[in-house]
Amino acid sequence: MPKPVWPPARSWIAHYDRSWFTDDLTAGLTVGVMLIPQGMAYALLAGLPPVYGLYAATLPLLVYALLGTSRQLAVGPVAMDSLLTATGVGALAAVGTEQYLYLAVLLALLVGGIQLLAGVLRLGFLVDLLSRPIISGFTSAAALIIGLSQLPHLMGVDLGRSPYVQEILYSAIVHVPEINPVTLVLGLGGIFVLVGLKRWLPAVPGPLVVVGLAIAAVYFGGLFATGVSIVGEVPAGLPALGLPAMALTDVRALLPTALTIALIGFMEGIAVAKAVNARHPEYVVVPNQELVAIGASNIGSALVGGFPVAGGLSRTAVNDAAGATTGLAAVISAGVIIMTLLFLTPLFYYLPQAVLASIIMVAVFKLIDWREAVRLWRVDRSDFWMLAVTFLATLSLGIQTGIAAGVALSIGVHVYRSMRPHLAVLGRIEGTHTYRNVNRFPEALEEPGTLILRFDAPLYFGNMSYFEAQLESLLAERQRALHTIVLNAEAIAGIDSSAMYGLRRFVTDQRGRGVTVRLAGVIGPVRDAMKQAGLYEDVGRENFFLDVDQAVHNHCRTGYALQSNVP
Amino acid sequence: MPKPVWPPARSWIAHYDRSWFTDDLTAGLTVGVMLIPQGMAYALLAGLPPVYGLYAATLPLLVYALLGTSRQLAVGPVAMDSLLTATGVGALAAVGTEQYLYLAVLLALLVGGIQLLAGVLRLGFLVDLLSRPIISGFTSAAALIIGLSQLPHLMGVDLGRSPYVQEILYSAIVHVPEINPVTLVLGLGGIFVLVGLKRWLPAVPGPLVVVGLAIAAVYFGGLFATGVSIVGEVPAGLPALGLPAMALTDVRALLPTALTIALIGFMEGIAVAKAVNARHPEYVVVPNQELVAIGASNIGSALVGGFPVAGGLSRTAVNDAAGATTGLAAVISAGVIIMTLLFLTPLFYYLPQAVLASIIMVAVFKLIDWREAVRLWRVDRSDFWMLAVTFLATLSLGIQTGIAAGVALSIGVHVYRSMRPHLAVLGRIEGTHTYRNVNRFPEALEEPGTLILRFDAPLYFGNMSYFEAQLESLLAERQRALHTIVLNAEAIAGIDSSAMYGLRRFVTDQRGRGVTVRLAGVIGPVRDAMKQAGLYEDVGRENFFLDVDQAVHNHCRTGYALQSNVP
């Protein structure tokens, strides 16, 4: 495995091979060209003028190229972050105001600060709390919300802004009579061309073609007079560098949104970076360094007046497919945007907003994943319900509530399972020294006078009373002839002080009734904890055994149990 | 095990043995006599006139005797519920007002409704979320707060009410010059007599002696003129039956307090009921039925105008020690209180409040458990910190925040541990078929070309990426000569769809590199889940083995693996 260096870019700069350059150049140009319409579209989605999407596609890419551990991840404006920005900032200021612009920049700064701090504190593991069903349900619902949020641009009607799908749909239906027909035709046309190109000419950069066709149609067809909304003047030149003033009340108001974007944006990026990394064993994606890199990129976005950025799914896939070998590809993409800002902004004057909306819709609707829901219904009903709850909560209660509900539910189910774990009475499979669940293996027979039990969870405060109750009821059935209880502890991965207390009491109680309790296959960390708490003395050192067979026959094969197992 | 009947009292009424009666009578009278001063003291602690403590010690006891599964649990006013009542109701109304009385009764009704509902929904397991360190830290802090809350009565000064220990102490120090010396002497005298009797004459009912002495001192010593606060007129007669009107805004305001009391009150009762049950195998305490019983008792308390009740620690211990055999003892205790209400209330006119305060202080200060903290510091540092955080949070942020912080912390630590579980590389102990951690057993040697791994946790969304990362780094060290990976799955207690997805990808990746992945000792529920998800086909049926030894030698002893292990 390659050794990490700092900054991570040194690992490829130091050994840059000239043969890589053509691939990096092709990939960088391709992604840069994709970024022009996407950046403008996502700025619109975030409630900002399109040029801010180009700003956010400059410095952040350079910062990530320097600090990121993935060599293919394409950072920049992404749909999810943009929608969350619109929801979070939209609740505090009106679209089009100075205050809105200021809050969007402040949000990027906060997201960056949170991610940077989380990376330094090595909190990257928190992203593991998002299970696949949660991510799937959440992504499908968010894609639906994002897609539907483009209806006003497609219809050419102001529907007001709402993060709830039921309100968007209701408003859209009410406003059908006001539809601007030319706008609708442009938007639907854009969707058809994008879908058609993707299917029959996948090598052609659809968004760029659609943008070109639409500008030509508006300019030469004189469609402006029909009331079609166009992008209008895109300011030329590079953004000024500078950070926004940080008013404490604004920081506090934006904090929940910033935390959500920090988590979601990181999750999206790390997932795609890891997927791509699987095909590139020459480097390793380091989650905590990724947090630092994407955090610094967001601070970079705030520096150039941009909004929150993340590693994007589709552009990364294109970057990798086009042959990106190092971060140089991202530097070249940023160069394309910088050139566009300097020289090409007048070209976009007549670009209809409806076409940007069609680009967003086509991009997000393919993220809706019905198949995963159907598959889970078949193979894992409990995970299906988590997906369904997250999906419905996100749709009806909003993105933040949806993801919070999903995470809370999945942690709750995980904790509940560990509170009521599986346990099995074991019997010896005839003619072997192997012991298995008597309810599943008809050949496994219980030893006379001995109850052999396997408990499949760490013993802790949450399941100790369940463990005791289950044991009591098993004992009640067998009480008469019992002289030994063997606890197969191989699956007991940990033990806390509450469980230690309960176990001590149980062993003592049983001893009072003339029953010996033996522990088999206790794993190392649990042995350490028991030793520390003095449980060896309560249970009796002679009652620890390497495995169930030795415990049943009270036999320490070659003396290992006392020499090593119980140090 | 005895079969449950309904109502649970039928189990002892049907077989009541005359020989039990003397014991039940003695215990019932003893607890009844204890209840008179305790009930009045706890009513005072709850911010109510003393007689309400007697009301709360009538109907609830009868209801519990009918519906409870414990035959010794002594239900009635308890310190913790009373303090929580004072904090919760005190935030909404002034002590001594009609509104305060009404809210206290409404609180009892809400607590009862919540407990009853939780019992019907079988949510008794929720109490398992309170680990021993949390309970210990919380109890010590609450005892300190309760004890200090009596300072105003002991000093004879109004210090204002605060749930925070730092404010109580500050206020007490500021008001030292205003101390009423006679009140202080009566209170401190009460404490000395109670502690002295407990130590040298434990059979004497201390609280009753102190109350008697104090009434005599005030009456005959003419202390009333010195400004000593006395209980004053205790209304004679039984309370009228009736339920309070339920205003929705009041219900909403009381709900957090009601939820806390419902949980804490149940926890206290079930803990002591289970402890006593251990000495009485003739019946079984059923947690969900206990929720129903204590819930109905609280509704009973609301019916007679009382405040929230629970099963008390000290009175239950006395009840059991005095020989209580059935719920008849509780019926007799209630009878003592009813007689007191009918005929004896004038006796308490001159009872000084400082003496009731001394009874509370002596009762709660013995709940402060420093030894547990010291012990945990030695044997389980992580549990020590949970105790410490809960203790400090309860003291400084209040009881509800303290217990919430403790529960959140202990669940968080539990989840974190399952996200980063222990894993071990196994080697065969020479001359045996047993495989153990090579880092702990120097005699255990790795098999050439084979990596044997044990993962000590359920595989789920929270640890799948950790599992993959750990495996990758183990493989990187061994890559050259490896042909087989054996995963000892005995400690993998469950698997979810996220883990299934990761495992499938891992097995396929390894197969691409020419490495076979074998699973050994997969437990029943995990086999079921894998079968359901089609993982048998991905891993290959031939790669499932009963145990590690068979997997290492690719040998299905007597064919069990295919016949039964992989049905």
PDB file of C-alpha atoms in Angstrom, chain B residues 6-151:
ATOM      1  CA  TRP B   6     -55.094 -11.954  35.139  1.00  0.00           C
ATOM      2  CA  PRO B   7     -55.402  -9.934  37.217  1.00  0.00           C
ATOM      3  CA  PRO B   8     -52.113 -11.050  38.761  1.00  0.00           C
ATOM      4  CA  ALA B   9     -53.559 -10.849  42.304  1.00  0.00           C
ATOM      5  CA  ARG B  10     -55.636 -13.958  41.505  1.00  0.00           C
ATOM      6  CA  SER B  11     -52.452 -16.014  41.747  1.00  0.00           C
ATOM      7  CA  TRP B  12     -52.242 -15.370  45.517  1.00  0.00           C
ATOM      8  CA  ILE B  13     -55.890 -14.699  46.366  1.00  0.00           C
ATOM      9  CA  ALA B  14     -56.898 -18.104  44.981  1.00  0.00           C
ATOM     10  CA  HIS B  15     -54.362 -19.974  47.124  1.00  0.00           C
ATOM     11  CA  TYR B  16     -54.175 -17.709  50.146  1.00  0.00           C
ATOM     12  CA  ASP B  17     -52.795 -19.647  53.082  1.00  0.00           C
ATOM     13  CA  ARG B  18     -53.945 -18.551  56.552  1.00  0.00           C
ATOM     14  CA  SER B  19     -50.420 -19.021  57.887  1.00  0.00           C
ATOM     15  CA  TRP B  20     -49.293 -16.078  55.717  1.00  0.00           C
ATOM     16  CA  PHE B  21     -51.638 -13.620  57.417  1.00  0.00           C
ATOM     17  CA  THR B  22     -49.551 -12.742  60.477  1.00  0.00           C
ATOM     18  CA  ASP B  23     -46.557 -11.875  58.302  1.00  0.00           C
ATOM     19  CA  ASP B  24     -48.665  -9.845  55.867  1.00  0.00           C
ATOM     20  CA  LEU B  25     -50.246  -7.986  58.788  1.00  0.00           C
ATOM     21  CA  THR B  26     -46.926  -7.168  60.466  1.00  0.00           C
ATOM     22  CA  ALA B  27     -45.367  -5.995  57.192  1.00  0.00           C
ATOM     23  CA  GLY B  28     -48.441  -3.999  56.177  1.00  0.00           C
ATOM     24  CA  LEU B  29     -48.617  -2.196  59.537  1.00  0.00           C
ATOM     25  CA  THR B  30     -44.870  -1.452  59.553  1.00  0.00           C
ATOM     26  CA  VAL B  31     -44.876   0.011  56.048  1.00  0.00           C
ATOM     27  CA  GLY B  32     -48.117   1.906  56.741  1.00  0.00           C
ATOM     28  CA  VAL B  33     -46.579   3.570  59.769  1.00  0.00           C
ATOM     29  CA  MET B  34     -43.447   4.439  57.721  1.00  0.00           C
ATOM     30  CA  LEU B  35     -45.659   5.893  55.025  1.00  0.00           C
ATOM     31  CA  ILE B  36     -47.249   8.545  57.245  1.00  0.00           C
ATOM     32  CA  PRO B  37     -44.133  10.733  57.717  1.00  0.00           C
ATOM     33  CA  GLN B  38     -42.595   9.735  54.347  1.00  0.00           C
ATOM     34  CA  GLY B  39     -45.757  10.557  52.424  1.00  0.00           C
ATOM     35  CA  MET B  40     -46.023  13.964  54.063  1.00  0.00           C
ATOM     36  CA  ALA B  41     -42.308  14.659  53.526  1.00  0.00           C
ATOM     37  CA  TYR B  42     -42.403  13.733  49.845  1.00  0.00           C
ATOM     38  CA  ALA B  43     -45.525  15.854  49.292  1.00  0.00           C
ATOM     39  CA  LEU B  44     -43.554  18.771  50.727  1.00  0.00           C
ATOM     40  CA  LEU B  45     -40.658  17.907  48.404  1.00  0.00           C
ATOM     41  CA  ALA B  46     -43.117  17.917  45.485  1.00  0.00           C
ATOM     42  CA  GLY B  47     -44.249  21.400  46.510  1.00  0.00           C
ATOM     43  CA  LEU B  48     -47.655  20.228  47.799  1.00  0.00           C
ATOM     44  CA  PRO B  49     -49.382  20.364  51.208  1.00  0.00           C
ATOM     45  CA  PRO B  50     -48.430  17.263  53.284  1.00  0.00           C
ATOM     46  CA  VAL B  51     -51.908  15.704  53.174  1.00  0.00           C
ATOM     47  CA  TYR B  52     -51.529  15.041  49.431  1.00  0.00           C
ATOM     48  CA  GLY B  53     -48.740  12.612  50.254  1.00  0.00           C
ATOM     49  CA  LEU B  54     -51.247  10.653  52.344  1.00  0.00           C
ATOM     50  CA  TYR B  55     -53.841  10.725  49.529  1.00  0.00           C
ATOM     51  CA  ALA B  56     -51.212   9.335  47.128  1.00  0.00           C
ATOM     52  CA  ALA B  57     -50.654   6.485  49.613  1.00  0.00           C
ATOM     53  CA  THR B  58     -54.222   5.139  49.477  1.00  0.00           C
ATOM     54  CA  LEU B  59     -55.786   4.060  46.154  1.00  0.00           C
ATOM     55  CA  PRO B  60     -52.460   3.533  44.277  1.00  0.00           C
ATOM     56  CA  LEU B  61     -51.462   0.832  46.793  1.00  0.00           C
ATOM     57  CA  LEU B  62     -54.763  -1.005  46.321  1.00  0.00           C
ATOM     58  CA  VAL B  63     -54.521  -0.800  42.509  1.00  0.00           C
ATOM     59  CA  TYR B  64     -50.970  -2.135  42.556  1.00  0.00           C
ATOM     60  CA  ALA B  65     -51.929  -4.974  44.911  1.00  0.00           C
ATOM     61  CA  LEU B  66     -54.497  -6.051  42.307  1.00  0.00           C
ATOM     62  CA  LEU B  67     -52.478  -5.567  39.109  1.00  0.00           C
ATOM     63  CA  GLY B  68     -48.813  -5.831  40.129  1.00  0.00           C
ATOM     64  CA  THR B  69     -46.739  -8.969  39.667  1.00  0.00           C
ATOM     65  CA  SER B  70     -44.449  -8.302  42.638  1.00  0.00           C
ATOM     66  CA  ARG B  71     -45.850  -9.290  46.023  1.00  0.00           C
ATOM     67  CA  GLN B  72     -43.472  -7.133  48.066  1.00  0.00           C
ATOM     68  CA  LEU B  73     -43.140  -3.926  46.051  1.00  0.00           C
ATOM     69  CA  ALA B  74     -44.310  -0.984  48.177  1.00  0.00           C
ATOM     70  CA  VAL B  75     -45.874   1.632  45.902  1.00  0.00           C
ATOM     71  CA  GLY B  76     -46.484   5.239  46.929  1.00  0.00           C
ATOM     72  CA  PRO B  77     -44.791   8.649  46.960  1.00  0.00           C
ATOM     73  CA  VAL B  78     -41.019   8.436  46.328  1.00  0.00           C
ATOM     74  CA  ALA B  79     -38.286  11.041  46.480  1.00  0.00           C
ATOM     75  CA  MET B  80     -37.226  11.091  42.803  1.00  0.00           C
ATOM     76  CA  ASP B  81     -40.747  11.430  41.361  1.00  0.00           C
ATOM     77  CA  SER B  82     -41.525  14.109  43.929  1.00  0.00           C
ATOM     78  CA  LEU B  83     -38.476  16.149  42.993  1.00  0.00           C
ATOM     79  CA  LEU B  84     -39.265  15.790  39.275  1.00  0.00           C
ATOM     80  CA  THR B  85     -42.835  16.880  40.013  1.00  0.00           C
ATOM     81  CA  ALA B  86     -41.553  19.956  41.836  1.00  0.00           C
ATOM     82  CA  THR B  87     -39.212  20.831  38.950  1.00  0.00           C
ATOM     83  CA  GLY B  88     -41.737  20.180  36.175  1.00  0.00           C
ATOM     84  CA  VAL B  89     -44.824  21.730  37.758  1.00  0.00           C
ATOM     85  CA  GLY B  90     -42.805  24.474  39.459  1.00  0.00           C
ATOM     86  CA  ALA B  91     -41.786  25.775  36.036  1.00  0.00           C
ATOM     87  CA  LEU B  92     -45.456  26.274  35.102  1.00  0.00           C
ATOM     88  CA  ALA B  93     -47.164  27.468  38.289  1.00  0.00           C
ATOM     89  CA  ALA B  94     -46.368  28.972  41.715  1.00  0.00           C
ATOM     90  CA  VAL B  95     -46.250  26.695  44.762  1.00  0.00           C
ATOM     91  CA  GLY B  96     -49.395  26.975  46.851  1.00  0.00           C
ATOM     92  CA  THR B  97     -51.737  27.960  44.001  1.00  0.00           C
ATOM     93  CA  GLU B  98     -54.777  26.029  42.762  1.00  0.00           C
ATOM     94  CA  GLN B  99     -53.058  25.765  39.360  1.00  0.00           C
ATOM     95  CA  TYR B 100     -50.073  23.999  40.982  1.00  0.00           C
ATOM     96  CA  LEU B 101     -52.352  21.409  42.623  1.00  0.00           C
ATOM     97  CA  TYR B 102     -54.235  20.863  39.368  1.00  0.00           C
ATOM     98  CA  LEU B 103     -51.034  20.421  37.354  1.00  0.00           C
ATOM     99  CA  ALA B 104     -49.611  17.916  39.860  1.00  0.00           C
ATOM    100  CA  VAL B 105     -52.756  15.786  39.566  1.00  0.00           C
ATOM    101  CA  LEU B 106     -52.735  16.103  35.773  1.00  0.00           C
ATOM    102  CA  LEU B 107     -49.080  15.015  35.811  1.00  0.00           C
ATOM    103  CA  ALA B 108     -49.968  11.845  37.725  1.00  0.00           C
ATOM    104  CA  LEU B 109     -52.679  11.148  35.151  1.00  0.00           C
ATOM    105  CA  LEU B 110     -50.270  11.658  32.244  1.00  0.00           C
ATOM    106  CA  VAL B 111     -47.541   9.538  33.825  1.00  0.00           C
ATOM    107  CA  GLY B 112     -50.119   6.787  34.405  1.00  0.00           C
ATOM    108  CA  GLY B 113     -51.435   7.006  30.847  1.00  0.00           C
ATOM    109  CA  ILE B 114     -47.929   6.842  29.366  1.00  0.00           C
ATOM    110  CA  GLN B 115     -46.944   3.863  31.517  1.00  0.00           C
ATOM    111  CA  LEU B 116     -50.185   2.030  30.806  1.00  0.00           C
ATOM    112  CA  LEU B 117     -49.797   2.592  27.068  1.00  0.00           C
ATOM    113  CA  ALA B 118     -46.132   1.562  27.146  1.00  0.00           C
ATOM    114  CA  GLY B 119     -47.097  -1.625  28.983  1.00  0.00           C
ATOM    115  CA  VAL B 120     -49.804  -2.491  26.470  1.00  0.00           C
ATOM    116  CA  LEU B 121     -47.364  -1.785  23.621  1.00  0.00           C
ATOM    117  CA  ARG B 122     -44.783  -3.980  25.422  1.00  0.00           C
ATOM    118  CA  LEU B 123     -42.171  -1.211  25.600  1.00  0.00           C
ATOM    119  CA  GLY B 124     -40.800  -2.390  28.955  1.00  0.00           C
ATOM    120  CA  PHE B 125     -37.495  -3.163  27.257  1.00  0.00           C
ATOM    121  CA  LEU B 126     -36.794   0.575  26.981  1.00  0.00           C
ATOM    122  CA  VAL B 127     -35.736   0.554  30.619  1.00  0.00           C
ATOM    123  CA  ASP B 128     -32.766  -1.596  29.569  1.00  0.00           C
ATOM    124  CA  LEU B 129     -31.346   1.510  27.915  1.00  0.00           C
ATOM    125  CA  LEU B 130     -30.417   2.767  31.375  1.00  0.00           C
ATOM    126  CA  SER B 131     -27.058   1.182  32.123  1.00  0.00           C
ATOM    127  CA  ARG B 132     -25.759   0.708  35.678  1.00  0.00           C
ATOM    128  CA  PRO B 133     -23.235   3.566  35.470  1.00  0.00           C
ATOM    129  CA  ILE B 134     -25.953   5.899  34.177  1.00  0.00           C
ATOM    130  CA  ILE B 135     -28.339   4.896  36.955  1.00  0.00           C
ATOM    131  CA  SER B 136     -25.607   5.224  39.568  1.00  0.00           C
ATOM    132  CA  GLY B 137     -24.407   8.640  38.385  1.00  0.00           C
ATOM    133  CA  PHE B 138     -27.935   9.893  37.987  1.00  0.00           C
ATOM    134  CA  THR B 139     -29.124   8.597  41.375  1.00  0.00           C
ATOM    135  CA  SER B 140     -26.167  10.088  43.248  1.00  0.00           C
ATOM    136  CA  ALA B 141     -26.670  13.465  41.611  1.00  0.00           C
ATOM    137  CA  ALA B 142     -30.439  13.420  42.122  1.00  0.00           C
ATOM    138  CA  ALA B 143     -29.961  12.459  45.780  1.00  0.00           C
ATOM    139  CA  LEU B 144     -27.613  15.401  46.194  1.00  0.00           C
ATOM    140  CA  ILE B 145     -30.112  17.756  44.544  1.00  0.00           C
ATOM    141  CA  ILE B 146     -33.013  16.387  46.613  1.00  0.00           C
ATOM    142  CA  GLY B 147     -31.040  16.613  49.830  1.00  0.00           C
ATOM    143  CA  LEU B 148     -29.906  20.167  49.130  1.00  0.00           C
ATOM    144  CA  SER B 149     -33.444  21.153  48.100  1.00  0.00           C
ATOM    145  CA  GLN B 150     -34.381  20.623  51.755  1.00  0.00           C
ATOM    146  CA  LEU B 151     -31.933  23.293  52.938  1.00  0.00           C
TER     147      LEU B 151
END
